[in-house]
């Protein structure tokens, strides 16, 4: 069995041998990009190289980039524990060409790596191409020897990538692995494509146009390549398992969770253990990159992920903080590839413990309230927005936590009602502070925050010297 860490190394070695500069993962908090919550793809740290703003010494790069998809445009939070292939935190392996090689070489590298180096069988693989991209379809025939039925043409934006409203863009081609007919799900482009039989492992983006402000597109004189492959997904394939949560790293994280919680991961408890293992990674890496739990922005995303995990620990019987006791296992597994985990371990543990202690004071009572409210619901009725708001306001339940708790029962929240209750409270708070002559506490808090920046935690960089970011 090839361990996850060896797969990462093999990927980077392959591209190093083919003249790529191996670049360390950038931190999860994007540098100079207030529009983006977290780095969510391997290309993010290279944006300026693709637009031509930055000229890199070498025109090829490869990385294993830390990604978080738990808010904003990409939000996989609700998929975790339910699909076989989604995490909130994952590593995206990628190779990049900045105006150097293009489509043919990109497909050739991907194909060589997965079939020759990793030994995957052609019979299990298929590719999608953008419907208008005849060139890519021909290349798949030529390089992989795919028959027409293995090349799926997709005409939607799923297979056309754009950096933004303007700028570089172009067609994509995605490589899928067929995990076998016993798993529900159809091929890409079919009505049941969201199933987990055919799993997308690698996305190749061919940046060949520039989107202009007037809506037109012009061909780039020097097209570029951006690719992304989920490390955990390719690890599942190579380790002969279907589910990402069954790869070696996750097995050990889940074993630690079983140990600490004294609960076997099977049947009904399986999803909770998976959520805990996933959220442990996301929260630990976010804290290591300087995010701390708060009530807005990045810090609130972190808090939501932490509290979701804590509810699942509670479901498994936890009466005391447990998440911080899993950090050691994570640091042992991933600390070599990501030394920041080891460096920040005390901060991660302390942040998790404090947050869990705090939330545990209200979690149990909030859940009882939720249960009573659910018992009062009529058939098919959604949980009233005011109840969800009370859980938020008094018991510290983020809305998505309440939704996650109800999902197992097939119930939903009246979110419009929640928004209304939130607005009402804000208006009341404004009214009661107006005229008092003092600044509202919120305003003071935001002013402090403004001055210290959105990720004001600097403890570990100031203590340990400058961090190469
Ligand atoms: P999917 O359709 O399965 O949600 P995607 O099309 O959103 O994937 P991309 O944005 O193309 O994914 O990202 C490139 C690669 O990163 C994917 O091919 C996949 O291998 C991996 N990936 C994407 N999202 C996740 C996730 N939430 N967890 C683990 N790996 C992921
Ligand atoms: Mg997705
Ligand atoms: Mg996809
Ligand atoms: Mg994709």
Coordinates of C-alpha atoms and ligand atoms in Angstrom, one line a residue:
X1 CA 0.0 0.0 0.0
X2 CA 1.3 3.4 -0.9
X3 CA 0.9 5.8 2.1
X4 CA -0.6 9.2 1.6
X5 CA 2.7 10.9 2.3
X6 CA 4.5 8.8 -0.3
X7 CA 1.9 9.7 -2.9
X8 CA 2.5 13.4 -2.2
X9 CA 6.2 12.9 -2.5
X10 CA 5.9 10.8 -5.7
X11 CA 3.8 13.5 -7.3
X12 CA 6.2 16.3 -6.5
X13 CA 9.2 14.2 -7.5
X14 CA 7.7 13.4 -10.8
X15 CA 7.2 17.1 -11.7
X16 CA 10.6 18.0 -10.2
X17 CA 12.1 15.6 -12.7
X18 CA 10.2 17.3 -15.4
X19 CA 11.7 20.7 -14.7
X20 CA 9.1 22.0 -12.3
X21 CA 10.0 24.2 -9.3
X22 CA 8.6 22.5 -6.2
X23 CA 6.9 25.2 -4.2
X24 CA 5.8 24.9 -0.5
X25 CA 2.2 25.3 0.2
X26 CA 1.1 28.9 0.9
X27 CA -0.8 29.6 4.1
X28 CA -4.6 29.1 4.1
X29 CA -5.2 32.8 4.6
X30 CA -4.7 34.4 1.2
X31 CA -2.1 37.1 1.0
X32 CA -3.4 40.4 -0.3
X33 CA -6.7 39.0 -1.4
X34 CA -9.6 40.2 0.7
X35 CA -12.1 38.8 -1.7
X36 CA -11.2 35.3 -0.8
X37 CA -12.0 33.6 2.5
X38 CA -9.4 30.9 2.3
X39 CA -7.1 29.4 -0.3
X40 CA -9.3 26.9 -2.0
X41 CA -7.2 25.7 -5.0
X42 CA -3.6 25.2 -5.9
X43 CA -3.5 28.0 -8.3
X44 CA -4.5 30.8 -5.9
X45 CA -0.9 31.6 -4.8
X46 CA 0.1 31.8 -8.5
X47 CA -2.7 34.1 -9.6
X48 CA -0.2 36.9 -10.4
X49 CA 2.0 34.6 -12.4
X50 CA -1.0 33.7 -14.6
X51 CA -2.1 37.3 -15.2
X52 CA 1.5 38.3 -16.0
X53 CA 1.7 40.8 -13.0
X54 CA 4.5 38.6 -11.6
X55 CA 7.3 37.1 -13.6
X56 CA 8.7 33.9 -12.0
X57 CA 12.2 32.8 -12.5
X58 CA 11.0 29.4 -13.6
X59 CA 8.0 28.9 -15.9
X60 CA 6.9 25.6 -14.3
X61 CA 5.9 24.8 -10.7
X62 CA 4.3 22.0 -8.7
X63 CA 2.9 22.1 -5.2
X64 CA 0.7 20.3 -2.7
X65 CA -1.5 23.2 -1.6
X66 CA -3.5 23.3 1.6
X67 CA -7.1 24.1 0.7
X68 CA -10.2 24.9 2.8
X69 CA -13.7 24.8 1.2
X70 CA -16.0 25.8 3.9
X71 CA -17.5 29.0 2.9
X72 CA -17.8 31.4 -0.1
X73 CA -18.0 30.1 -3.6
X74 CA -16.8 26.6 -2.7
X75 CA -18.5 25.2 0.4
X76 CA -18.2 21.5 1.0
X77 CA -19.1 21.7 4.7
X78 CA -22.4 20.0 4.2
X79 CA -20.9 17.2 2.2
X80 CA -18.5 16.1 4.9
X81 CA -19.6 12.8 6.4
X82 CA -22.1 12.3 3.6
X83 CA -20.1 11.9 0.4
X84 CA -17.1 9.7 0.0
X85 CA -15.0 12.4 -1.6
X86 CA -15.3 15.7 0.2
X87 CA -13.4 17.3 3.0
X88 CA -13.4 20.8 4.4
X89 CA -9.6 20.8 4.5
X90 CA -7.7 18.9 1.8
X91 CA -4.5 19.0 -0.1
X92 CA -4.5 19.8 -3.8
X93 CA -1.6 18.5 -5.8
X94 CA -1.0 20.6 -8.9
X95 CA 1.4 21.3 -11.7
X96 CA 1.5 24.7 -13.4
X97 CA 2.9 26.1 -16.6
X98 CA 3.1 29.9 -16.8
X99 CA 3.1 30.4 -20.6
X100 CA 5.3 27.4 -21.0
X101 CA 3.9 24.0 -22.0
X102 CA 0.3 23.7 -22.9
X103 CA -2.5 21.2 -23.6
X104 CA -0.7 18.3 -25.1
X105 CA 2.1 18.2 -22.5
X106 CA -0.4 18.7 -19.6
X107 CA -2.5 15.7 -20.7
X108 CA 0.6 13.6 -21.4
X109 CA 2.0 14.4 -17.9
X110 CA -1.2 13.6 -16.2
X111 CA -1.7 10.4 -18.1
X112 CA 1.9 9.2 -17.6
X113 CA 1.8 9.9 -13.9
X114 CA -1.5 8.1 -13.1
X115 CA -1.0 5.1 -15.4
X116 CA 2.7 4.6 -15.5
X117 CA 3.9 5.9 -12.1
X118 CA 0.8 5.2 -10.1
X119 CA -0.2 2.1 -12.2
X120 CA -3.9 2.8 -12.7
X121 CA -5.7 0.8 -15.3
X122 CA -7.0 2.6 -18.4
X123 CA -10.2 0.7 -18.1
X124 CA -11.1 2.4 -14.9
X125 CA -10.5 5.9 -16.2
X126 CA -12.5 8.4 -18.3
X127 CA -12.2 12.1 -19.1
X128 CA -14.5 15.0 -19.6
X129 CA -13.7 17.8 -22.0
X130 CA -15.5 21.1 -22.7
X131 CA -18.0 20.5 -25.5
X132 CA -16.2 23.0 -27.9
X133 CA -12.7 21.7 -27.2
X134 CA -12.1 19.3 -30.1
X135 CA -8.4 19.6 -29.5
X136 CA -8.6 18.1 -26.0
X137 CA -10.9 15.3 -27.2
X138 CA -8.4 14.4 -30.0
X139 CA -5.5 14.5 -27.5
X140 CA -7.2 12.0 -25.2
X141 CA -7.7 9.7 -28.1
X142 CA -4.1 10.0 -29.1
X143 CA -2.4 9.9 -25.7
X144 CA -4.7 7.6 -23.7
X145 CA -6.2 5.6 -26.6
X146 CA -9.7 6.4 -25.2
X147 CA -12.6 5.4 -27.3
X148 CA -15.3 8.0 -27.9
X149 CA -17.5 6.7 -25.0
X150 CA -14.7 7.4 -22.6
X151 CA -14.5 11.1 -23.6
X152 CA -17.5 12.9 -22.2
X153 CA -18.3 16.3 -23.7
X154 CA -19.7 18.8 -21.2
X155 CA -21.1 22.1 -22.4
X156 CA -21.7 23.8 -19.1
X157 CA -19.6 26.2 -17.0
X158 CA -18.4 23.1 -15.0
X159 CA -15.9 22.6 -17.8
X160 CA -15.0 26.2 -18.4
X161 CA -12.9 27.9 -15.9
X162 CA -12.7 31.6 -15.3
X163 CA -10.5 33.4 -12.8
X164 CA -13.0 36.2 -12.4
X165 CA -15.3 38.4 -14.5
X166 CA -12.2 39.4 -16.5
X167 CA -8.8 37.8 -17.0
X168 CA -7.5 34.4 -17.9
X169 CA -10.0 31.6 -18.6
X170 CA -10.3 28.5 -20.6
X171 CA -11.7 25.0 -21.0
X172 CA -11.1 22.2 -18.5
X173 CA -10.7 18.5 -18.8
X174 CA -11.4 16.3 -15.7
X175 CA -10.2 12.8 -15.1
X176 CA -12.6 10.5 -13.4
X177 CA -12.1 7.1 -11.8
X178 CA -14.8 4.4 -11.9
X179 CA -15.0 2.8 -8.4
X180 CA -17.3 0.1 -9.8
X181 CA -20.9 -0.7 -10.5
X182 CA -21.8 -1.7 -6.9
X183 CA -21.6 2.0 -6.0
X184 CA -24.5 4.2 -6.8
X185 CA -23.9 7.1 -9.2
X186 CA -23.7 7.8 -12.9
X187 CA -20.9 9.1 -15.1
X188 CA -20.2 12.9 -15.3
X189 CA -22.9 14.7 -17.3
X190 CA -25.6 12.1 -16.4
X191 CA -28.6 12.9 -14.1
X192 CA -27.1 11.0 -11.2
X193 CA -23.5 12.3 -11.6
X194 CA -23.5 13.4 -8.0
X195 CA -23.2 9.9 -6.8
X196 CA -19.9 8.5 -5.8
X197 CA -19.3 5.8 -8.3
X198 CA -17.4 8.0 -10.8
X199 CA -15.1 10.2 -8.7
X200 CA -13.3 13.2 -10.2
X201 CA -9.6 12.9 -9.3
X202 CA -7.9 15.5 -11.4
X203 CA -8.9 18.7 -13.1
X204 CA -6.8 20.1 -15.9
X205 CA -7.4 23.8 -16.8
X206 CA -6.3 25.1 -20.1
X207 CA -6.0 28.9 -19.8
X208 CA -6.0 29.9 -23.4
X209 CA -8.2 33.0 -23.5
X210 CA -8.5 36.3 -21.8
X211 CA -12.0 37.5 -20.9
X212 CA -12.3 41.2 -21.8
X213 CA -14.5 43.8 -20.0
X214 CA -16.8 44.1 -23.1
X215 CA -17.6 40.4 -22.9
X216 CA -15.4 39.3 -25.8
X217 CA -12.5 36.8 -25.5
X218 CA -9.2 37.0 -27.1
X219 CA -6.7 34.2 -27.4
X220 CA -3.7 34.4 -25.1
X221 CA -0.4 34.5 -27.0
X222 CA 1.2 32.3 -24.4
X223 CA -1.5 30.0 -22.9
X224 CA -1.0 28.5 -19.4
X225 CA -1.8 25.3 -17.5
X226 CA -3.3 25.0 -14.0
X227 CA -4.1 21.5 -12.6
X228 CA -5.5 20.2 -9.4
X229 CA -5.7 16.7 -8.0
X230 CA -7.1 15.9 -4.6
X231 CA -4.4 14.0 -2.6
X232 CA -6.9 12.1 -0.5
X233 CA -8.9 11.1 -3.6
X234 CA -5.9 9.7 -5.5
X235 CA -4.8 8.0 -2.2
X236 CA -8.2 6.2 -1.9
X237 CA -7.8 4.9 -5.5
X238 CA -4.2 3.8 -4.9
X239 CA -5.1 2.2 -1.6
X240 CA -7.9 0.2 -3.1
X241 CA -10.6 1.9 -1.0
X242 CA -13.7 3.8 -2.2
X243 CA -14.0 6.4 0.5
X244 CA -11.5 9.1 1.2
X245 CA -12.1 8.5 4.9
X246 CA -10.7 5.0 4.6
X247 CA -7.2 6.1 3.5
X248 CA -4.3 5.5 5.9
X249 CA -4.2 9.0 7.4
X250 CA -7.9 9.0 8.1
X251 CA -7.9 5.5 9.5
X252 CA -5.4 6.7 12.1
X253 CA -7.3 9.9 12.9
X254 CA -10.5 8.0 13.3
X255 CA -8.8 5.3 15.5
X256 CA -7.7 8.2 17.7
X257 CA -11.2 9.6 17.8
X258 CA -12.5 6.1 18.7
X259 CA -10.0 5.9 21.5
X260 CA -10.6 9.3 23.0
X261 CA -14.4 9.0 22.8
X262 CA -14.5 5.3 23.6
X263 CA -16.9 4.8 20.7
X264 CA -16.5 2.4 17.8
X265 CA -16.8 4.0 14.3
X266 CA -19.5 1.8 12.8
X267 CA -23.1 2.2 11.7
X268 CA -24.7 5.3 13.1
X269 CA -21.5 6.7 14.7
X270 CA -19.4 6.5 11.5
X271 CA -20.4 9.8 10.1
X272 CA -19.7 11.6 13.4
X273 CA -16.2 10.1 13.6
X274 CA -15.6 11.2 10.0
X275 CA -16.8 14.7 10.7
X276 CA -14.6 14.9 13.8
X277 CA -11.5 13.7 11.9
X278 CA -12.2 16.1 9.0
X279 CA -12.9 19.1 11.2
X280 CA -9.9 18.4 13.4
X281 CA -7.7 18.9 10.3
X282 CA -9.5 22.0 9.1
X283 CA -9.4 23.7 12.5
X284 CA -5.9 22.7 13.3
X285 CA -4.5 24.0 10.0
X286 CA -6.5 27.2 10.2
X287 CA -5.3 28.0 13.7
X288 CA -1.7 27.1 12.7
X289 CA -2.1 29.7 9.9
X290 CA -3.2 32.4 12.4
X291 CA -7.0 32.3 12.4
X292 CA -8.7 32.4 15.8
X293 CA -12.4 31.8 16.5
X294 CA -14.5 34.9 16.5
X295 CA -18.0 36.0 15.5
X296 CA -17.4 37.2 12.0
X297 CA -15.4 36.6 8.8
X298 CA -12.7 33.9 8.8
X299 CA -12.8 33.5 12.5
X300 CA -16.5 32.7 12.4
X301 CA -16.0 30.0 9.7
X302 CA -13.4 28.5 12.0
X303 CA -15.8 28.7 15.0
X304 CA -18.6 27.0 12.9
X305 CA -16.3 24.1 12.0
X306 CA -15.1 23.7 15.6
X307 CA -18.6 23.7 17.0
X308 CA -20.0 21.3 14.4
X309 CA -17.2 18.9 15.4
X310 CA -18.0 19.4 19.1
X311 CA -21.7 18.6 18.5
X312 CA -20.7 15.3 16.9
X313 CA -18.4 14.5 19.8
X314 CA -21.3 15.2 22.1
X315 CA -23.5 12.8 20.1
X316 CA -20.8 10.2 20.7
X317 CA -21.1 10.8 24.4
X318 CA -18.4 13.4 25.2
X319 CA -19.0 15.3 28.4
X320 CA -15.6 17.0 28.4
X321 CA -13.4 18.6 25.8
X322 CA -12.0 16.0 23.4
X323 CA -10.9 17.7 20.2
X324 CA -7.6 19.0 21.7
X325 CA -6.6 15.5 22.6
X326 CA -6.5 14.5 18.9
X327 CA -4.0 17.1 17.8
X328 CA -1.0 15.0 18.8
X329 CA -2.1 12.3 16.4
X330 CA -2.6 14.8 13.6
X331 CA 0.8 16.4 14.2
X332 CA 2.5 13.0 14.2
X333 CA 0.8 12.2 10.8
X334 CA 1.2 15.5 9.0
X335 CA 3.8 17.5 11.0
X336 CA 6.6 16.4 8.8
X337 CA 5.1 17.8 5.6
X338 CA 3.7 20.8 7.5
X339 CA 6.0 21.9 10.3
X340 CA 3.7 24.7 11.2
X341 CA 1.4 22.1 12.8
X342 CA 4.1 21.0 15.2
X343 CA 5.1 24.6 15.9
X344 CA 1.6 25.7 16.6
X345 CA 0.5 22.6 18.5
X346 CA 0.2 24.2 21.9
X347 CA -1.8 27.1 20.4
X348 CA -4.1 24.7 18.5
X349 CA -4.7 22.6 21.6
X350 CA -5.4 25.5 23.8
X351 CA -7.7 27.2 21.3
X352 CA -9.7 24.0 20.9
X353 CA -9.9 23.3 24.6
X354 CA -11.0 26.8 25.4
X355 CA -13.6 26.9 22.7
X356 CA -15.0 23.5 23.6
X357 CA -15.2 24.3 27.3
X358 CA -17.1 27.5 26.4
X359 CA -19.5 25.8 24.0
X360 CA -20.1 22.9 26.4
X361 CA -21.7 25.2 28.9
X362 CA -24.6 25.8 26.5
X363 CA -24.5 22.9 24.0
X364 CA -26.5 20.4 26.2
X365 CA -29.2 22.9 27.1
X366 CA -29.4 24.1 23.5
X367 CA -29.8 20.6 22.2
X368 CA -32.6 20.0 24.8
X369 CA -34.4 23.1 23.6
X370 CA -34.0 22.0 20.0
X371 CA -35.4 18.6 20.8
X372 CA -38.5 20.1 22.5
X373 CA -39.0 22.4 19.6
X374 CA -38.8 19.5 17.1
X375 CA -41.3 17.5 19.2
X376 CA -43.8 20.4 18.7
X377 CA -43.4 20.5 14.9
X378 CA -46.2 19.3 12.7
X379 CA -45.5 16.9 9.9
X380 CA -43.4 18.5 7.2
X381 CA -43.0 21.8 9.2
X382 CA -39.7 23.6 9.3
X383 CA -38.1 24.7 12.6
X384 CA -39.3 28.2 13.2
X385 CA -36.7 30.9 12.5
X386 CA -37.0 32.4 16.0
X387 CA -36.1 29.1 17.6
X388 CA -33.0 28.8 15.4
X389 CA -32.2 32.4 16.3
X390 CA -32.6 31.8 20.0
X391 CA -30.2 28.8 19.6
X392 CA -27.8 31.1 17.9
X393 CA -28.1 34.1 20.2
X394 CA -28.4 32.4 23.6
X395 CA -26.7 29.0 23.1
X396 CA -24.0 29.8 20.5
X397 CA -25.4 27.5 17.8
X398 CA -24.3 28.7 14.4
X399 CA -27.2 28.3 11.9
X400 CA -25.5 25.6 10.0
X401 CA -25.0 23.6 13.2
X402 CA -28.7 23.6 13.8
X403 CA -29.3 22.6 10.2
X404 CA -26.7 19.8 10.5
X405 CA -28.5 18.6 13.7
X406 CA -31.9 18.6 11.9
X407 CA -30.6 16.9 8.8
X408 CA -30.4 13.5 10.3
X409 CA -34.2 13.8 11.1
X410 CA -35.0 15.0 7.6
X411 CA -36.0 18.5 8.9
X412 CA -35.1 22.0 7.8
X413 CA -34.9 25.5 9.3
X414 CA -37.1 28.4 8.2
X415 CA -34.0 30.5 7.2
X416 CA -36.0 33.5 6.1
X417 CA -37.5 33.6 9.6
X418 CA -34.0 33.3 11.1
X419 CA -32.8 36.3 9.1
X420 CA -35.8 38.3 10.2
X421 CA -35.2 37.5 13.8
X422 CA -31.6 38.6 13.4
X423 CA -32.6 41.9 11.7
X424 CA -35.1 42.6 14.4
X425 CA -32.5 42.1 17.2
X426 CA -30.0 44.3 15.4
X427 CA -32.6 47.1 15.0
X428 CA -33.5 46.9 18.6
X429 CA -29.9 47.0 19.7
X430 CA -29.3 50.1 17.5
X431 CA -32.4 51.8 18.9
X432 CA -31.4 51.2 22.5
X433 CA -27.9 52.5 22.0
X434 CA -28.9 55.5 19.9
X435 CA -28.8 58.7 21.9
X436 CA -26.9 57.2 24.8
X437 CA -23.8 59.2 23.7
X438 CA -21.6 56.1 23.8
X439 CA -20.5 53.9 21.0
X440 CA -22.3 50.7 20.8
X441 CA -20.2 47.8 22.1
X442 CA -20.2 46.3 18.6
X443 CA -18.7 49.4 17.1
X444 CA -15.9 49.5 19.6
X445 CA -15.2 45.8 19.0
X446 CA -15.1 46.4 15.2
X447 CA -12.9 49.4 15.6
X448 CA -10.4 47.3 17.5
X449 CA -10.6 44.6 15.0
X450 CA -10.1 47.1 12.1
X451 CA -7.0 48.3 13.8
X452 CA -5.6 44.8 14.4
X453 CA -6.6 43.2 11.2
X454 CA -8.8 40.3 10.4
X455 CA -6.4 37.6 11.6
X456 CA -5.0 39.4 14.6
X457 CA -3.4 36.3 16.2
X458 CA 0.4 36.9 15.9
X459 CA 1.5 34.9 19.0
X460 CA 3.3 32.2 17.2
X461 CA 5.0 34.3 14.6
X462 CA 6.2 36.8 17.1
X463 CA 7.4 34.1 19.4
X464 CA 9.1 31.9 16.9
X465 CA 10.5 34.6 14.6
X466 CA 9.5 35.3 11.1
X467 CA 7.5 32.7 9.2
X468 CA 8.4 32.2 5.6
X469 CA 5.0 32.8 3.9
Ligands
LIG1 P1 -16.3 17.8 -7.0 O1 -17.1 18.0 -8.3 O2 -16.1 16.4 -6.7 O3 -16.9 18.6 -5.9 P2 -14.6 20.0 -7.9 O4 -14.9 20.0 -9.3 O5 -15.4 20.9 -7.0 O6 -14.9 18.5 -7.3 P3 -12.1 21.2 -8.4 O7 -12.5 22.6 -8.0 O8 -12.0 20.9 -9.9 O9 -13.1 20.2 -7.6 O10 -10.7 20.9 -7.6 C1 -9.7 20.1 -8.2 C2 -9.6 18.7 -7.5 O11 -9.5 18.9 -6.1 C3 -10.8 17.8 -7.7 O12 -10.6 17.1 -8.9 C4 -10.7 16.9 -6.5 O13 -9.8 15.8 -6.7 C5 -10.1 17.8 -5.4 N1 -11.2 18.3 -4.5 C6 -12.1 19.3 -4.8 N2 -12.9 19.5 -3.7 C7 -12.5 18.6 -2.7 C8 -12.9 18.4 -1.4 N3 -13.9 19.1 -0.8 N4 -12.3 17.4 -0.7 C9 -11.3 16.7 -1.2 N5 -10.8 16.9 -2.5 C10 -11.4 17.8 -3.3
LIG2 MG1 -16.9 20.6 -5.7
LIG3 MG1 -16.4 18.7 -10.3
LIG4 MG1 -13.5 20.0 -10.9

